[in-house]
XYZ file of C-alpha atoms in Angstrom:
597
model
C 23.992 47.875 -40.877
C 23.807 50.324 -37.617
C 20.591 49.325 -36.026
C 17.658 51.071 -34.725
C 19.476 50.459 -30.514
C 22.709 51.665 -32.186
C 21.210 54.841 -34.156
C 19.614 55.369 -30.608
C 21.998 55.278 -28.131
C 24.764 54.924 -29.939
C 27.489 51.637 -30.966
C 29.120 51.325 -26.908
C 25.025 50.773 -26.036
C 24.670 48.333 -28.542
C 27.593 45.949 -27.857
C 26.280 45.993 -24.053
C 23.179 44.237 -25.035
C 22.462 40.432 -24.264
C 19.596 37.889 -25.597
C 16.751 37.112 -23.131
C 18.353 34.000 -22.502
C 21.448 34.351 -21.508
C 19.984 37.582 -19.303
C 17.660 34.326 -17.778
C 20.792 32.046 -17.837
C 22.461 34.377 -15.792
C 19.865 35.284 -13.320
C 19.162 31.796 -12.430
C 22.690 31.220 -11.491
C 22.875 34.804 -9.628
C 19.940 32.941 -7.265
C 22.623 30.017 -6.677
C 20.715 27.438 -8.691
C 22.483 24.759 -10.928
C 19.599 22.629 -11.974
C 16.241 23.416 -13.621
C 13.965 20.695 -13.113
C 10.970 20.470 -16.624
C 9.916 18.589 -19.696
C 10.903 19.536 -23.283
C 8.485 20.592 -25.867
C 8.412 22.802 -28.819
C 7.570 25.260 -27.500
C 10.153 25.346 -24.845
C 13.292 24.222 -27.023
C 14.922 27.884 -27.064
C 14.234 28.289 -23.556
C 16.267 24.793 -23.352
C 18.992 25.121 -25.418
C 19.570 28.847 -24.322
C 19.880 27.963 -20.697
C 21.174 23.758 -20.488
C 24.981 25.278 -20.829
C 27.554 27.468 -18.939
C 27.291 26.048 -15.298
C 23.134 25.457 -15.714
C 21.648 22.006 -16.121
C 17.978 21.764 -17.347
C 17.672 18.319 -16.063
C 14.207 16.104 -17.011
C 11.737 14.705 -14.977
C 9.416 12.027 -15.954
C 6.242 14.136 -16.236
C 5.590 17.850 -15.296
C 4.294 17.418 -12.165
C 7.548 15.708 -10.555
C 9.727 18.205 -12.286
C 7.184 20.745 -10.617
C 7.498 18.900 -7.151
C 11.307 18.726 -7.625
C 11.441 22.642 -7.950
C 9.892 22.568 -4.741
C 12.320 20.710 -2.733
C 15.249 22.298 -4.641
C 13.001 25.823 -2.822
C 13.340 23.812 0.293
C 16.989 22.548 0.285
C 18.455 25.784 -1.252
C 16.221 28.751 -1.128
C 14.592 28.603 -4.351
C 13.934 26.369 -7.335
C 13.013 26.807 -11.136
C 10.785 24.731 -13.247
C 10.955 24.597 -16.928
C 7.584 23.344 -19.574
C 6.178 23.905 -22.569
C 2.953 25.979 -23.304
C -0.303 24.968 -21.534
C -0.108 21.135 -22.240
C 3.036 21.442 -19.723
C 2.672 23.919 -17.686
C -0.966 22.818 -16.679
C -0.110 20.073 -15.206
C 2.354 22.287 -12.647
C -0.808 23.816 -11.380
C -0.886 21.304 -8.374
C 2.944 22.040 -7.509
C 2.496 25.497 -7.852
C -0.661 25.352 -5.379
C 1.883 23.309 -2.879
C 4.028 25.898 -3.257
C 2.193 28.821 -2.504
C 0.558 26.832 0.151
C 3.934 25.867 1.953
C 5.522 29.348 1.253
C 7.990 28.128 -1.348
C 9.888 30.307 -3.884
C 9.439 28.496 -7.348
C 9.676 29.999 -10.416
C 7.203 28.463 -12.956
C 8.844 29.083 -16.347
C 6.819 27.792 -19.794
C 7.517 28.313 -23.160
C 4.742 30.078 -25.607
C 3.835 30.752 -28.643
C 6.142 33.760 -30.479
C 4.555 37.001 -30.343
C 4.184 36.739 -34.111
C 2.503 33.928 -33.403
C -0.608 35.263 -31.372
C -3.466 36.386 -33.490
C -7.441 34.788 -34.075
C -5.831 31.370 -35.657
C -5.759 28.290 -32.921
C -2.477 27.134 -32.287
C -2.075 23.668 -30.974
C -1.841 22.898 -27.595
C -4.104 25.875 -26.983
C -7.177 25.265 -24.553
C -10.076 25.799 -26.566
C -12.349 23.575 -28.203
C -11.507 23.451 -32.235
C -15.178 24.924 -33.006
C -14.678 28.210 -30.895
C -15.012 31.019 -32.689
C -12.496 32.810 -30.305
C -8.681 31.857 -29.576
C -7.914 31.528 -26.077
C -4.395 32.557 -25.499
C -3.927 32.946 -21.543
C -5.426 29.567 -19.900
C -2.181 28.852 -18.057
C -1.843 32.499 -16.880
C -5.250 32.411 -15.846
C -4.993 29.283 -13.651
C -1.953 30.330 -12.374
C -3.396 33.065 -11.341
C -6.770 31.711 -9.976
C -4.299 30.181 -7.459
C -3.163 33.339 -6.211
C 0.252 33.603 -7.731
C 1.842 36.307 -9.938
C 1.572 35.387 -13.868
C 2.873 37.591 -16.397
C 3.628 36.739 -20.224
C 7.412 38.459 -21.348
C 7.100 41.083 -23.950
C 9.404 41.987 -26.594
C 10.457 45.264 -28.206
C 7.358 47.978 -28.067
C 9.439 51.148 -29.934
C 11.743 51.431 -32.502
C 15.436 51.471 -30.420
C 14.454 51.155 -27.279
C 15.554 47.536 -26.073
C 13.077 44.950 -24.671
C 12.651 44.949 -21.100
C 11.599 41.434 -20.909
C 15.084 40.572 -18.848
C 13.919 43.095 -16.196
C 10.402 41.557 -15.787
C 12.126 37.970 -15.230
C 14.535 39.182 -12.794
C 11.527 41.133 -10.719
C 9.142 37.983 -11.018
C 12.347 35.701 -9.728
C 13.287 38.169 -7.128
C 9.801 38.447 -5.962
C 9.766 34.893 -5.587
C 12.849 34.973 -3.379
C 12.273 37.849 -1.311
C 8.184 36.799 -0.450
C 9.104 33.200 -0.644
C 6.038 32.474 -2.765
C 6.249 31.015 -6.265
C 5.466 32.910 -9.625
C 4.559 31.935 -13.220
C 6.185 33.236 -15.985
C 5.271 32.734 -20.023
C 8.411 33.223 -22.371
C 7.205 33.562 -26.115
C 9.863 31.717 -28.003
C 10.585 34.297 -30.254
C 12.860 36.639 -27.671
C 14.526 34.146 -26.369
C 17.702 35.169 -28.773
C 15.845 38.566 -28.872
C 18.157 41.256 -27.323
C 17.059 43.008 -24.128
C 18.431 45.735 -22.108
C 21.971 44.915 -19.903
C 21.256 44.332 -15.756
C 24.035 44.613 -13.164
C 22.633 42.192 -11.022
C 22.849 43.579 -6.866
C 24.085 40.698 -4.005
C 20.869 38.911 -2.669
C 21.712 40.136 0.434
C 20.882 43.438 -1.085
C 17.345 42.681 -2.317
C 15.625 43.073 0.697
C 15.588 46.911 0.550
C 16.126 49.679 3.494
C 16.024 49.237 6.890
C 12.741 48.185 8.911
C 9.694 50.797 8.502
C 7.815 49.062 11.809
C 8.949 51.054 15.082
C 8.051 49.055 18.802
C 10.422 46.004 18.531
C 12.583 47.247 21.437
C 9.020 47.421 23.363
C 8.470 43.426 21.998
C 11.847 42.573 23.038
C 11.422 44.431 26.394
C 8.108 42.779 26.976
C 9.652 39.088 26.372
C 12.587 39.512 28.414
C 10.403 40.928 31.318
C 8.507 37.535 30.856
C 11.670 35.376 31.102
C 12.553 36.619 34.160
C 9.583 35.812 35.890
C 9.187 32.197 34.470
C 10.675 29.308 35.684
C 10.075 26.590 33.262
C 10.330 28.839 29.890
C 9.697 26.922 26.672
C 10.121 28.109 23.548
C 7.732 27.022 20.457
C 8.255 27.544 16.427
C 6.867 27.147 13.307
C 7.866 27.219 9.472
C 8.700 30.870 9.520
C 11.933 29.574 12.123
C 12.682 26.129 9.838
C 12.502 27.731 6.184
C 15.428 30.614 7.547
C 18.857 29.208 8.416
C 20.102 31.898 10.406
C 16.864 32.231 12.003
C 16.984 28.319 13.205
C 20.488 29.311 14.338
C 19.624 32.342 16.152
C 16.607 30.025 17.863
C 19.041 27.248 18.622
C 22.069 29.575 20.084
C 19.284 31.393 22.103
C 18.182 28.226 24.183
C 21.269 26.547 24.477
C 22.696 29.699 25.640
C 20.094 29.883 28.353
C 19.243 25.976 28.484
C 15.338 26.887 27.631
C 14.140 23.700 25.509
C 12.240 24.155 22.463
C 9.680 22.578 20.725
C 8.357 22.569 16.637
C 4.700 22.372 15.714
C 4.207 19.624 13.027
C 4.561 22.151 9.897
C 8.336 23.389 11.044
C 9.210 19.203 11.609
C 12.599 18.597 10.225
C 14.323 22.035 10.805
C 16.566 20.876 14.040
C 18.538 18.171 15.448
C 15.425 15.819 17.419
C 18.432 14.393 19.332
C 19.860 17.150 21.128
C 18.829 16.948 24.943
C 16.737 20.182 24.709
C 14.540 19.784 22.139
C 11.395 17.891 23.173
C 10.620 17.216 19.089
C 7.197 17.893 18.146
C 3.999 19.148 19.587
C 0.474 18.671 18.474
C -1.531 18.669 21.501
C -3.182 14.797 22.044
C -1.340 13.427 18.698
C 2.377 14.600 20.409
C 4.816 12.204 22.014
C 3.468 11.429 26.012
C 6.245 12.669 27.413
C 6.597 15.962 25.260
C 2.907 16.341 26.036
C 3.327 15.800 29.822
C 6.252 18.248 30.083
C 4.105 20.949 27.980
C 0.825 20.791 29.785
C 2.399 19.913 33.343
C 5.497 22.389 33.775
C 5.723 24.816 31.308
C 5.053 28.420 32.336
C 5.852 30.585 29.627
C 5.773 30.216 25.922
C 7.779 32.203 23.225
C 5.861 31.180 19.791
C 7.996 31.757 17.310
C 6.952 31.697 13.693
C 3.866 29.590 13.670
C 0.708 29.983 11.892
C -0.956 33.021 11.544
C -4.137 31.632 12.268
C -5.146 27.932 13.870
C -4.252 25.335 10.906
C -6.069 22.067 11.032
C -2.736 19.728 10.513
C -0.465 21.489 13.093
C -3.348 22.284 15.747
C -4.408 18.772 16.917
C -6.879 18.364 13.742
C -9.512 20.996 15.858
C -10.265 18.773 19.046
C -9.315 21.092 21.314
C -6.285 19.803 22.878
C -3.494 22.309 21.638
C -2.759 23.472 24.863
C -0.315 25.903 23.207
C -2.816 27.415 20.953
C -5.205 28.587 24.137
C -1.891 29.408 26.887
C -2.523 32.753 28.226
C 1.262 33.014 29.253
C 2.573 33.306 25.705
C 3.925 36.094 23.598
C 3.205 35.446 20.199
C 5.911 36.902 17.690
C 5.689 36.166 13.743
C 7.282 37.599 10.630
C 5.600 40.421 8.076
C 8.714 41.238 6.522
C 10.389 39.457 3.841
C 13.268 36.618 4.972
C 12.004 37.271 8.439
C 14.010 40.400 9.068
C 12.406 41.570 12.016
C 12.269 37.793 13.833
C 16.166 38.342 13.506
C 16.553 40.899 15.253
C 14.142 40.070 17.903
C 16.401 36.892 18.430
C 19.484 38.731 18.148
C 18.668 41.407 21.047
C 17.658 37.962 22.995
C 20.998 36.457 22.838
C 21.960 39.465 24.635
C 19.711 39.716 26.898
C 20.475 39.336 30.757
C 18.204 36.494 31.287
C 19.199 33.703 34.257
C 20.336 30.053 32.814
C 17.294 27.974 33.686
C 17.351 24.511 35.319
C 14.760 22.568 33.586
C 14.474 19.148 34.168
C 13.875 17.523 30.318
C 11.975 13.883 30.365
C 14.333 11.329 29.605
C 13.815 9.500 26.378
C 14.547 5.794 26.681
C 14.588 3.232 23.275
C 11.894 0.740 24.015
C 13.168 -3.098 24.076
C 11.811 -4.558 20.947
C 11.124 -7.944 19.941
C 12.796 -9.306 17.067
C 10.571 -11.915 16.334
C 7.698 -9.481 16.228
C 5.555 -8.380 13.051
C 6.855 -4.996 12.108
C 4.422 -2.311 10.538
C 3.501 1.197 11.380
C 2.787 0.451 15.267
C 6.899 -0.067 15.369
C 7.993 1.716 12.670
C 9.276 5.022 14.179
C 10.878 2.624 17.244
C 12.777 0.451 14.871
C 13.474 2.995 12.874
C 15.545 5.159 16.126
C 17.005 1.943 17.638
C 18.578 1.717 13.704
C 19.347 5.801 14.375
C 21.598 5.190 17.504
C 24.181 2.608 15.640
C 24.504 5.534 13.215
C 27.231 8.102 12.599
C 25.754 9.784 9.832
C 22.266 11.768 9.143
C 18.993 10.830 7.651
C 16.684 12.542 5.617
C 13.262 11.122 6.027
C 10.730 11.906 3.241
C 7.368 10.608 3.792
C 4.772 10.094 1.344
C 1.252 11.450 2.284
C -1.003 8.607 3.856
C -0.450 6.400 7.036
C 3.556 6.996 6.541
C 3.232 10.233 7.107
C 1.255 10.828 10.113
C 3.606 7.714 11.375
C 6.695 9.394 10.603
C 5.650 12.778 12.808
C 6.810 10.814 15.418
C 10.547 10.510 14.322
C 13.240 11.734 16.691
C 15.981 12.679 13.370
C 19.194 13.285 14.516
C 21.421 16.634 13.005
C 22.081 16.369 9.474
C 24.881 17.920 7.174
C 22.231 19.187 4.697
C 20.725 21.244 7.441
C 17.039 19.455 6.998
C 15.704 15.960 8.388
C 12.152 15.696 7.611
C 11.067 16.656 3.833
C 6.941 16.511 2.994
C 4.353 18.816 2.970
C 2.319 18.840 5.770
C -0.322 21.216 5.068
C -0.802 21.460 1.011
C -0.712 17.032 1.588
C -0.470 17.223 -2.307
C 0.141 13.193 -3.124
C 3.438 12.201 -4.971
C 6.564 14.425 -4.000
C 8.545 11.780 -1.764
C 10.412 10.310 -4.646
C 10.822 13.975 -6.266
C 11.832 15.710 -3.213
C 14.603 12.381 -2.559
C 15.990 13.008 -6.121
C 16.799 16.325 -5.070
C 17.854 15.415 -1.540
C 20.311 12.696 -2.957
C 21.654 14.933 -6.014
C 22.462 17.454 -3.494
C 24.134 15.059 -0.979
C 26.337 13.661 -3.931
C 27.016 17.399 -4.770
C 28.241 18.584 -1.845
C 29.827 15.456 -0.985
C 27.663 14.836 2.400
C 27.393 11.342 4.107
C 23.761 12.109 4.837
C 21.300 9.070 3.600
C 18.515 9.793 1.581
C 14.722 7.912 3.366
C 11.286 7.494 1.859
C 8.826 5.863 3.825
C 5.741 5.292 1.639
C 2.513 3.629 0.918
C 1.668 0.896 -1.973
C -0.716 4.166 -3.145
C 1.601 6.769 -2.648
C 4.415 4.753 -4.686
C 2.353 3.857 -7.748
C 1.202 7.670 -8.046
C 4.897 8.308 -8.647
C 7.452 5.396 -8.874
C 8.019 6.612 -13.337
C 10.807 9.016 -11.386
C 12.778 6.009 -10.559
C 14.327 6.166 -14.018
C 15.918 9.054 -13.007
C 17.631 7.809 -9.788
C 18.730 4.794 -12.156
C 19.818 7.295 -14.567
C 22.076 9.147 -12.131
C 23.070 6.522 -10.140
C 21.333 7.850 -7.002
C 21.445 6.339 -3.581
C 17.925 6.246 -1.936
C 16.360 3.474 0.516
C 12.493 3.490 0.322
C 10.547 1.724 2.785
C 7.269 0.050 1.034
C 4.619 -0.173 3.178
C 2.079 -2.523 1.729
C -1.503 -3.063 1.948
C -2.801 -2.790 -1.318
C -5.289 -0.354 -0.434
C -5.937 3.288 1.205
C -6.219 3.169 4.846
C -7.201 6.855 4.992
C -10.085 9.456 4.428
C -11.976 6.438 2.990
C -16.032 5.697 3.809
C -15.733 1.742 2.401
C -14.116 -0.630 0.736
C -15.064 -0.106 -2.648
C -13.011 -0.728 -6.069
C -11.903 3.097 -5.657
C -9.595 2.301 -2.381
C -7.759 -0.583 -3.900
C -4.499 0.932 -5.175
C -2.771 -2.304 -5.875
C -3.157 -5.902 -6.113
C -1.024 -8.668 -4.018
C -0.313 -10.007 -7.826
C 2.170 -6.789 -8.121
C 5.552 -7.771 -7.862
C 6.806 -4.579 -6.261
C 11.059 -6.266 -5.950
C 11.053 -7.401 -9.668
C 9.815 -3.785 -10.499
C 12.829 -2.084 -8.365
C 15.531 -4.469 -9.660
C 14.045 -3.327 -13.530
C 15.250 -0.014 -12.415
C 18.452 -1.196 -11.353
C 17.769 -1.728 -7.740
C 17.521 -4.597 -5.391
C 14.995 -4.825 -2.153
C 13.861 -7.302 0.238
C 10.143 -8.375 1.872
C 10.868 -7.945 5.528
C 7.968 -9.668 7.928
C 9.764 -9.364 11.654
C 11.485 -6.244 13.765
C 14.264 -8.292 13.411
C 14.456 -8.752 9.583
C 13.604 -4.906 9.021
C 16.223 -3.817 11.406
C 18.849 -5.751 9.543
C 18.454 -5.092 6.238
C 17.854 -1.203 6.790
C 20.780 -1.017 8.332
C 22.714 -2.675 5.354
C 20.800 -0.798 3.080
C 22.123 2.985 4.563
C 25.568 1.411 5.508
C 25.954 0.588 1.714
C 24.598 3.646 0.408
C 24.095 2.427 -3.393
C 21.394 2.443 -5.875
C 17.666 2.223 -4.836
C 17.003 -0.117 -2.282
C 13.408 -1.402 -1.353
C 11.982 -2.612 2.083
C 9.098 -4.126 1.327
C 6.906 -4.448 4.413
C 3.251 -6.445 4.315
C 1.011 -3.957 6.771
C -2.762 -5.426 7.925
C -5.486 -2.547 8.149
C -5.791 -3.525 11.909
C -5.887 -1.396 14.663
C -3.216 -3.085 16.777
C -1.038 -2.372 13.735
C -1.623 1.407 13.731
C -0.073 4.141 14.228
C -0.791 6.036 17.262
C -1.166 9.248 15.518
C -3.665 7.570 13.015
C -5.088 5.155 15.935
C -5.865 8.437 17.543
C -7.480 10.416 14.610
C -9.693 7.335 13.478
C -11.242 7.190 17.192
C -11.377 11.066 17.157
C -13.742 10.953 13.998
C -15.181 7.804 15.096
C -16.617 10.073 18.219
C -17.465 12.966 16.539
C -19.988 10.563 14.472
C -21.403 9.690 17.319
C -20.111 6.002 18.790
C -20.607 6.145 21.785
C -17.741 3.823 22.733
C -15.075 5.676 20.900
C -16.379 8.951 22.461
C -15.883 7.339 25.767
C -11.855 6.152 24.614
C -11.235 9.449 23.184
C -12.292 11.147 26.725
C -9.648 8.912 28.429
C -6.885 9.173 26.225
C -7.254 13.004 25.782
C -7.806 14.473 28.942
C -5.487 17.371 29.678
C -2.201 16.619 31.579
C -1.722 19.065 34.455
């Protein structure tokens, strides 16, 4: 039977032709993606079975959200990440991952089954969004809050006209490709139907093509001129970056041969954390004006004399600019050329950094503060006023990398002041710093740890969370038991939240000391430990990375006292404390805050 394609264009035409999803199979893999993270459904079991073969795993998660939050830190750790559900009662619940994503300028590719296009008409299908007395069926709700969010959502379309071949394999690979090249994620409804639906053939171009002709934007001689002219006239040159420099390899490469080159030391605000080795001599780790590191502050405010911002926000963010008290010194410098990205994948950055390396610039002779391990005592309660301390005197017996993943709460703002050493994966720090969206440590260390295994690193997998954090996701567990998957978690444990609260009321208690927290990890296959003392925390989390096997569990009993704080969170408490008007903490804030000059 010669077809309406065939009749059209003729027999050679018609062989060339592919289904939908193998076209999808195919493009995925072009991106250099092996797994798609998702949750079956009816809806979705075309999409499934068309793309869980040749090379491509669609791999579960325990609920949509994690398998959305693991397509974000497969965006992180490898450029991009996909993220398969079923119609509206899945993909719905990605909304929150997707919002993390657009938020922290990750390229995931929301993909949900629908109904067929036979399918849509004025009957109700089930898991619709509509109430089942509406006179009116409501087709788009995911599309719609997809796009409320400020992300591209488009529904795939099948044939339109008698022999001309869908071109619902060219929409997917412009949504996907957007996605890459604006590193932003996108939504993407696949009626089930033309999934085995032929659609027209694509001769997929290298992704180092995608990016289009050369640079429109004249004047970046006249930028480069301008920061070289600065160099030479500074002495104590420091150069500053944000997540523009940390989500671009070559970019952090280009940064990092540019100051060794010239021995210039560089610096990360809090959203590019986790980008470069914390270890290496010139790097003075992160800066957040009264919340950084005293001696990173000192060096900053006291000697520095010209800054080279590279990458940071586009406009003052709350989280990286000292939480609005007025003490990024960076943010108000008048000796600072500013220089971020409009292009996709940063194009013009490159080349600002390239002209830099060859620049004729003197090698400076800065004189770095010396970082020292503080003597700790081993008999001494450990919680978060030790934790990062412990943690590097662990670091320095090492001779491997760690990947720290903190979970949003007091482990987080604790875990800012980490001093990671280089690690084979290329990243150190994993969490989301702005977005804060509760419940992606354990996702993003599944990913982390599959990828290690992959690639056959010696890099340990980290998560440092609260009792909170861990009950909002700990069902992903199965999946580390599942797969075997090496991951240490240190359980800090107080039963309740410690932050952004106004009392003490049944809302804050996210746990009860009746939770056995050990017996729960070995159900999953694990083993842990309840560690009271420097000493006993030390020990065991050493064995626990040296080992390297299943899911081990520090359990760590933490006392909402201030002693036991934090110095980050020590210092944000007495900062809002101050700003409600206690006079007492106004007067501590003024001391421990005042400029260094």
């Amino acid at each position: 039977m010669i077809t309406p394609y065939e009749q059209n264009f003729g027999a050679d035409y018609q062989r060339s032709l592919v289904s939908l999803g193998q076209t999808m199979r195919q493009i995925i893999k072009h991106f250099g993606v092996d797994t798609v993270y998702g949750v079956g459904g009816d809806f979705a079991a075309n999409l499934i079975a068309a793309l869980d073969q040749d090379g491509l795993t669609v791999s579960p998660s325990s609920n949509e959200l994690n398998a959305g939050f693991c397509a974000c830190a497969k965006a992180e750790m490898e450029g991009i990440g996909f993220c398969l559900t079923t119609y509206t009662v899945g993909s719905l619940p990605c909304v929150s991952a997707a919002a993390l994503a657009k938020t922290e300028g990750l390229p995931v590719v929301f993909i949900s089954g629908a109904p067929g296009e036979d399918e849509v008409h004025q009957s109700g299908i089930h898991h619709m969004v509509q109430p089942s007395n509406s006179w009116r069926a409501e087709y788009d709700a995911a599309l719609d809050a997809f796009a409320a969010i400020g992300i591209r959502a488009e529904r795939l379309q099948g044939d339109r006209s008698r022999g001309q071949p869908n071109i619902s394999a060219f929409r997917f690979y412009e949504l996907v490709k957007h996605a890459w090249l604006h590193r932003e994620p996108v939504f993407i409804e696949v009626p089930r139907n033309l999934v085995s639906a032929l659609t027209q053939p694509l001769s997929l171009p290298a992704l180092d093509q995608l990016e289009g002709p050369e640079l429109v934007f004249a004047g970046l001689e006249a930028v480069l001129g301008t920061i070289v002219q600065k160099l030479k006239r500074a002495r104590s040159p420091l150069v500053y970056f944000g997540v523009q420099v940390r989500r671009n390899p070559e970019l952090t490469r280009l940064m990092h041969a540019f100051c060794h080159r010239f021995q210039i030391p560089y610096v990360s605000d809090w959203f590019a954390k986790g980008g470069v080795d914390e270890t290496d001599p010139l790097c003075l780790g992160t800066y957040n004006g009264a919340f950084s590191d005293a001696a990173t502050r000192g060096y900053i405010e006291s000697r520095a004399d010209y800054v080279l911002d590279l990458g940071s926000s586009i406009i003052p963010q709350d989280t990286a600019s000292a939480f609005h008290t007025g003490t990024h010194f960076i943010a108000d410098f008048g000796n600072r050329t500013v220089v971020k990205s409009t292009v996709s994948r940063e194009a013009e950055l490159i080349r600002v950094l390239q002209g830099l390396l060859v620049a004729d610039l003197p090698i400076f002779e800065c004189v770095l503060p010396q970082r020292e391990l503080p003597e700790l005592d081993a008999s001494a309660k450990f919680d978060f006023h030790v934790l990062v301390d412990a943690i590097a005197q662990v670091q320095a017996q090492q001779a491997f990398g760690t990947v720290f993943m903190p979970e949003v709460g007091n482990s987080f703002f604790a875990s800012f002041g980490l001093r990671p050493c280089a690690t084979e994966i290329g990243i150190n720090w994993l969490a989301n710093p702005w977005y804060a969206a509760m419940g992606t440590s354990l996702p993003y260390a599944r990913v982390v740890s599959e990828t290690i295994r992959r690639k056959q690193f010696s890099d340990r997998a980290v998560v440092i969370t609260g009792d909170g954090g861990f009950h909002f996701q700990l069902n992903e567990l199965i999946h580390f038991q599942k797969e075997g998957l090496p991951v240490t978690i240190i359980y800090m444990r107080n039963d309740i939240y410690h932050m952004g609260k106004s009392g003490d009321g049944p809302i804050y208690h996210c746990s009860t000391n009746q939770f056995d927290v050990l017996q729960l990890v070995r159900a999953y296959g694990g083993d842990g430990k309840r560690c009271e003392t420097i000493g006993e925390f030390c020990d065991y989390y050493s064995r626990c990375l040296d080992e390297n096997t299943g899911i081990r569990l520090i359990e760590v009993p933490c006392l909402p006292l201030a002693q036991y704080q934090c110095r980050e969170i020590a210092l944000l408490n007495l900062y809002i404390l101050s700003r409600n008007g206690d006079p007492e903490a106004l007067k501590q804030w003024n001391e421990q805050v005042s400029p260094v000059r």
